[in-house]
Amino acid sequence: MRIWDHTTGKVVVYNSSFQVSQGRCLAIVGESGSGKSVTCRAIMRLNTFKMRQSGNIRLNGVDLAELSEADMRRHRGRHLCLIMQNGMRAFDPSSPVGSHFRDTLWQHYGWSRSQITSRMAKAMGSVRLQDPVALMNKYPHQLSGGMLQRMMIALAIVLEPTLIIADEPTSALDTLSQYEVMEQLIALRAETGCAMIFVSHDLSLVQRIADDIVVMRDGEILEHGTTADIFSGTRHEYTRHLLEAKQRLNRNFSNRMGGLQHVDR
Amino acid sequence: MTIHRKMWSDKLTAISLTVIAMVAFLGICAPWFAPHSPEQVHMELRYASPSWQYLLGNDHLGRCVLSRLIYGIRPSVLWVLAALLVSLSFGGILGILAGYFRGKTDQMIMRVCDIMLSFPGYVMSLAVVGILGPGIQNILIAFVIMKWAWFARVIRTSVMQFAEADYVRFAKAIGVGNAVIIWKHILPVALPDIAVISSSAFGTMILQISGLSFLGLGIQAPHAEWGMMLNEARGVMFSRPELMLAPGLAIVIVVSAVNFCSDALQAALDPKLQKNTRKPLRGQGLFPAKPKGEEVA
Amino acid sequence: MNGYIIKRTLLAAPLLIIISFLTFALNHLSPLNPAEVVLRAQGVPQITQALIAETEAALGMDRPFLIRYADWLASCLRLDFGDSYITGTPVWSLLGPALLNTLKLTMVSVIAILALSVGLGILCALKEGRLLDRSVRGVSFFLTSMPSAWLAAMMIWYFSVKLDWLPTSGMDSSAGYILPVTVLTVSYAGIYFRIIRSSMLSQLYEDYTLYARACGLPERKITLRMLKNSMQVAVSVFCMAVPVILGSTVVVESIFAWPGLGALTVNSILGRDFPVIQAYVLVLAASFVVFNTLSDLINAALNPRLRKEF
């Protein structure tokens, strides 16, 4: 796949390809600006019209790149589900969050209002949100980022997609909510058995959730391998650099904290 | 000086800047450029078509249209600019004080601004002219009175962002005087914002003064002013519509050039407009949550 | 929400009082003595000191300033703005019908401006950077740089004189509305179009739009959501459009001989008819405050964040 900026002619992501199979989780790591988010949006064909892309995106034998816009829209949400970075900004600020769920589920499944509410309530319960029906009637600004993040996960549970794309789902959260959201993501995988693309720059999170890792820098894939391989013996200078930086930080942190042995979550 | 370069690199902006500079130069040196006296009446040349001697023809009193146009730059553009600068410096000083010192000073100045801004600008210009009597100097006074609050408000918002910046805090902490901080650290960074609002106000003011002169409330005959020339041409609008052409086009050209520069300036300063990323960064300072009459009028 | 309504409405009251005071005080800044103006207007041949004193007493000018202000304010509330210096008739009998005429013109224009700028603003925001967007922006840019007097004159010359389609002036028939409304719309729609377009555009790059799209919502629904959010800016701007246009019809009224506020004001300014000018300023400034309050209230109703705070 290749992505470039139509107006400036600048190539954002060079020829890169990867695959995720059923039930596995692929992590894309890299520093900011390395093309991770653009890649995710390209899979869903959601980049602005200035960004052009070429190449194939295959999902269960269907080439998403060749679908019509209307077919693509049917795939979004139903087969491909996105979990955004910032929950606080992901919902329409002038409507209750429930209206988004209703619109989405009605669009894909045509369920009735009460059906949607009961299914959503169940899913929200499973991501440990208390009093789901009341929460659905709240406006986004009345809820916390972590809650909204979990609501997106709950929606994903109900949608039962083939592939979930989580674009830095935890980087806007505080440590505690981060932990909870990670728990829910792991549970979500276990529950639905779907494939997942997990974008992050936090290697400790990646280590916990991912089966395979793709390392990106400046729009190029540097390395591709299973989590164990990459963490135990990377072949690439840059990946080693990332890993070391992480470890150094941790070592530093544990040294400062004195007795604590291992702070890596 | 990247802003400078960005603006010049755009052809249309460069043309606009050149137009404005040329108009200003023509206006200042009007006596040398105008081929005739703008007020000399030649009854035998009434409504004469353009000729080599009178390039744009003659008006209803046989006066040279081109000369009147050139002399008209002074009240239509240069005096407006002067009024703008006076209003801007007054509003700017208050805005900087309010934004920098905050607290009581800020509150007091902003209360007064709120009251001033709750008066509709155009109506108040009319009112001031109504009370003081028609005449260009009264319109200019009205402009100064009506516009400063708007400048103060916008500049305050802009200054506030910078007054909280770390380097300003640092300067305060090591005991640099307030006046020095404002002069050296606040004013230079707030200047781009000030340039944007003043340039957009400039275009509106040129239009307003031509409107008021058109109504006969501005400059008094026989002096030349573009709005006044429109007013004079209006009497023969049905038989000699071409007389409206020259002053009208002059206004359109100058105002478009000013507006264009204002837009280009804003684009050069606003990272959002160049890259189309997400949030407006500087734009928010320029358009407070609720645009009031002044800005749209 | 109720608390906010009361609070915001109460906030408008002191502002109105200050405005009325300034309006009243403004007249006393005039270099001319009102008594002299009255006498001149009545065509008194010889203005003597005694006559001036007599007229001053008749106008109540000999009483203290604050008492006169209180009296004036009290009568203003009953729509009694005094008598015109020139015609000697009550100001309201001049102002009322003129206000009504201008209001008619304003309302039609505001509706036209609203339809045009919202429609084009949304369309251009959705087609950002394409030919349509660029050409509409170019045209609107050019039109906003035009003096409305000139535009009006050109239109009269073309449509009324050359083609003889439309009347040049007056408000006798509905055809008389076409030209003045067009001129006002053309001169002001550009400004509002830009506001709507940029507020729609800022929604376009919001995360919620991306998420809604990622969830497979149809474009129509997403546009509707964007519209709802961008309307928060637009509603207050359009509320203010009513008093802004109300105060800006002067030139257009003058050129189309529309018997409204503008014509009345210009004549009063030229004739130094202070009570009329005073009433005009007061009515318009008050309408500014009222609409400003209204727009804040509508905004609060639309914006759940504000609703929570109060």
mmCIF file of N, CA and C in Angstrom, chain A residues 10-49:
data_model
loop_
_atom_site.group_PDB
_atom_site.id
_atom_site.type_symbol
_atom_site.label_atom_id
_atom_site.label_comp_id
_atom_site.label_asym_id
_atom_site.label_seq_id
_atom_site.Cartn_x
_atom_site.Cartn_y
_atom_site.Cartn_z
ATOM 1 N N LYS A 10 3.824 14.770 -1.505
ATOM 2 C CA LYS A 10 4.713 14.123 -0.556
ATOM 3 C C LYS A 10 4.175 12.726 -0.219
ATOM 4 N N VAL A 11 5.043 11.759 -0.294
ATOM 5 C CA VAL A 11 4.605 10.408 0.019
ATOM 6 C C VAL A 11 4.645 10.226 1.531
ATOM 7 N N VAL A 12 3.522 9.836 2.092
ATOM 8 C CA VAL A 12 3.441 9.701 3.544
ATOM 9 C C VAL A 12 3.770 8.271 3.960
ATOM 10 N N VAL A 13 3.232 7.312 3.212
ATOM 11 C CA VAL A 13 3.539 5.916 3.523
ATOM 12 C C VAL A 13 4.020 5.251 2.234
ATOM 13 N N TYR A 14 5.212 4.664 2.297
ATOM 14 C CA TYR A 14 5.772 4.001 1.116
ATOM 15 C C TYR A 14 5.161 2.615 0.994
ATOM 16 N N ASN A 15 5.557 1.936 -0.073
ATOM 17 C CA ASN A 15 5.012 0.601 -0.299
ATOM 18 C C ASN A 15 5.149 -0.234 0.967
ATOM 19 N N SER A 16 4.042 -0.478 1.580
ATOM 20 C CA SER A 16 4.137 -1.262 2.801
ATOM 21 C C SER A 16 3.011 -2.263 2.793
ATOM 22 N N SER A 17 3.258 -3.430 3.324
ATOM 23 C CA SER A 17 2.172 -4.379 3.379
ATOM 24 C C SER A 17 2.304 -5.240 4.619
ATOM 25 N N PHE A 18 1.167 -5.661 5.125
ATOM 26 C CA PHE A 18 1.152 -6.523 6.299
ATOM 27 C C PHE A 18 -0.164 -7.248 6.323
ATOM 28 N N GLN A 19 -0.257 -8.267 7.136
ATOM 29 C CA GLN A 19 -1.546 -8.934 7.222
ATOM 30 C C GLN A 19 -1.838 -9.355 8.664
ATOM 31 N N VAL A 20 -3.119 -9.455 8.941
ATOM 32 C CA VAL A 20 -3.576 -9.889 10.251
ATOM 33 C C VAL A 20 -4.522 -11.048 10.009
ATOM 34 N N SER A 21 -4.341 -12.120 10.729
ATOM 35 C CA SER A 21 -5.286 -13.208 10.515
ATOM 36 C C SER A 21 -6.256 -13.294 11.687
ATOM 37 N N GLN A 22 -7.326 -13.989 11.429
ATOM 38 C CA GLN A 22 -8.424 -14.149 12.387
ATOM 39 C C GLN A 22 -7.907 -14.437 13.805
ATOM 40 N N GLY A 23 -8.406 -13.637 14.747
ATOM 41 C CA GLY A 23 -8.084 -13.925 16.137
ATOM 42 C C GLY A 23 -6.717 -13.443 16.591
ATOM 43 N N ARG A 24 -5.959 -12.840 15.687
ATOM 44 C CA ARG A 24 -4.643 -12.372 16.125
ATOM 45 C C ARG A 24 -4.632 -10.859 16.243
ATOM 46 N N CYS A 25 -3.619 -10.394 16.932
ATOM 47 C CA CYS A 25 -3.544 -8.950 17.112
ATOM 48 C C CYS A 25 -2.206 -8.450 16.607
ATOM 49 N N LEU A 26 -2.275 -7.514 15.692
ATOM 50 C CA LEU A 26 -1.070 -6.921 15.131
ATOM 51 C C LEU A 26 -0.889 -5.530 15.721
ATOM 52 N N ALA A 27 0.322 -5.265 16.193
ATOM 53 C CA ALA A 27 0.573 -3.930 16.716
ATOM 54 C C ALA A 27 1.418 -3.166 15.724
ATOM 55 N N ILE A 28 1.040 -1.906 15.499
ATOM 56 C CA ILE A 28 1.889 -1.044 14.684
ATOM 57 C C ILE A 28 2.547 -0.065 15.642
ATOM 58 N N VAL A 29 3.864 -0.085 15.714
ATOM 59 C CA VAL A 29 4.550 0.841 16.618
ATOM 60 C C VAL A 29 5.429 1.763 15.796
ATOM 61 N N GLY A 30 5.726 2.884 16.395
ATOM 62 C CA GLY A 30 6.556 3.879 15.725
ATOM 63 C C GLY A 30 6.352 5.210 16.397
ATOM 64 N N GLU A 31 7.252 6.135 16.128
ATOM 65 C CA GLU A 31 7.100 7.432 16.773
ATOM 66 C C GLU A 31 6.013 8.236 16.062
ATOM 67 N N SER A 32 5.647 9.382 16.646
ATOM 68 C CA SER A 32 4.580 10.171 16.024
ATOM 69 C C SER A 32 5.036 10.661 14.659
ATOM 70 N N GLY A 33 4.121 10.663 13.718
ATOM 71 C CA GLY A 33 4.466 11.112 12.373
ATOM 72 C C GLY A 33 5.057 10.015 11.516
ATOM 73 N N SER A 34 5.035 8.784 12.002
ATOM 74 C CA SER A 34 5.647 7.728 11.199
ATOM 75 C C SER A 34 4.650 7.109 10.228
ATOM 76 N N GLY A 35 3.392 7.572 10.281
ATOM 77 C CA GLY A 35 2.426 7.091 9.298
ATOM 78 C C GLY A 35 1.493 6.019 9.837
ATOM 79 N N LYS A 36 1.462 5.853 11.159
ATOM 80 C CA LYS A 36 0.617 4.796 11.716
ATOM 81 C C LYS A 36 -0.863 5.115 11.533
ATOM 82 N N SER A 37 -1.245 6.329 11.963
ATOM 83 C CA SER A 37 -2.667 6.684 11.894
ATOM 84 C C SER A 37 -3.143 6.764 10.460
ATOM 85 N N VAL A 38 -2.304 7.306 9.609
ATOM 86 C CA VAL A 38 -2.682 7.428 8.193
ATOM 87 C C VAL A 38 -2.925 6.038 7.612
ATOM 88 N N THR A 39 -2.082 5.084 8.009
ATOM 89 C CA THR A 39 -2.270 3.715 7.536
ATOM 90 C C THR A 39 -3.619 3.166 7.986
ATOM 91 N N CYS A 40 -3.937 3.399 9.270
ATOM 92 C CA CYS A 40 -5.220 2.914 9.784
ATOM 93 C C CYS A 40 -6.383 3.499 9.013
ATOM 94 N N ARG A 41 -6.307 4.815 8.796
ATOM 95 C CA ARG A 41 -7.402 5.456 8.084
ATOM 96 C C ARG A 41 -7.464 4.972 6.657
ATOM 97 N N ALA A 42 -6.310 4.656 6.088
ATOM 98 C CA ALA A 42 -6.292 4.165 4.712
ATOM 99 C C ALA A 42 -7.013 2.829 4.618
ATOM 100 N N ILE A 43 -6.864 2.001 5.650
ATOM 101 C CA ILE A 43 -7.548 0.710 5.633
ATOM 102 C C ILE A 43 -9.054 0.940 5.583
ATOM 103 N N MET A 44 -9.515 1.952 6.308
ATOM 104 C CA MET A 44 -10.946 2.233 6.316
ATOM 105 C C MET A 44 -11.330 3.200 5.205
ATOM 106 N N ARG A 45 -10.361 3.608 4.449
ATOM 107 C CA ARG A 45 -10.541 4.602 3.384
ATOM 108 C C ARG A 45 -11.184 5.880 3.924
ATOM 109 N N LEU A 46 -10.566 6.388 4.955
ATOM 110 C CA LEU A 46 -11.146 7.570 5.601
ATOM 111 C C LEU A 46 -10.229 8.779 5.563
ATOM 112 N N ASN A 47 -9.167 8.728 4.771
ATOM 113 C CA ASN A 47 -8.324 9.910 4.696
ATOM 114 C C ASN A 47 -9.025 10.993 3.883
ATOM 115 N N THR A 48 -8.643 12.250 4.142
ATOM 116 C CA THR A 48 -9.263 13.350 3.416
ATOM 117 C C THR A 48 -8.899 13.238 1.942
ATOM 118 N N PHE A 49 -9.652 13.941 1.118
ATOM 119 C CA PHE A 49 -9.495 13.692 -0.310
ATOM 120 C C PHE A 49 -8.149 14.166 -0.824
#
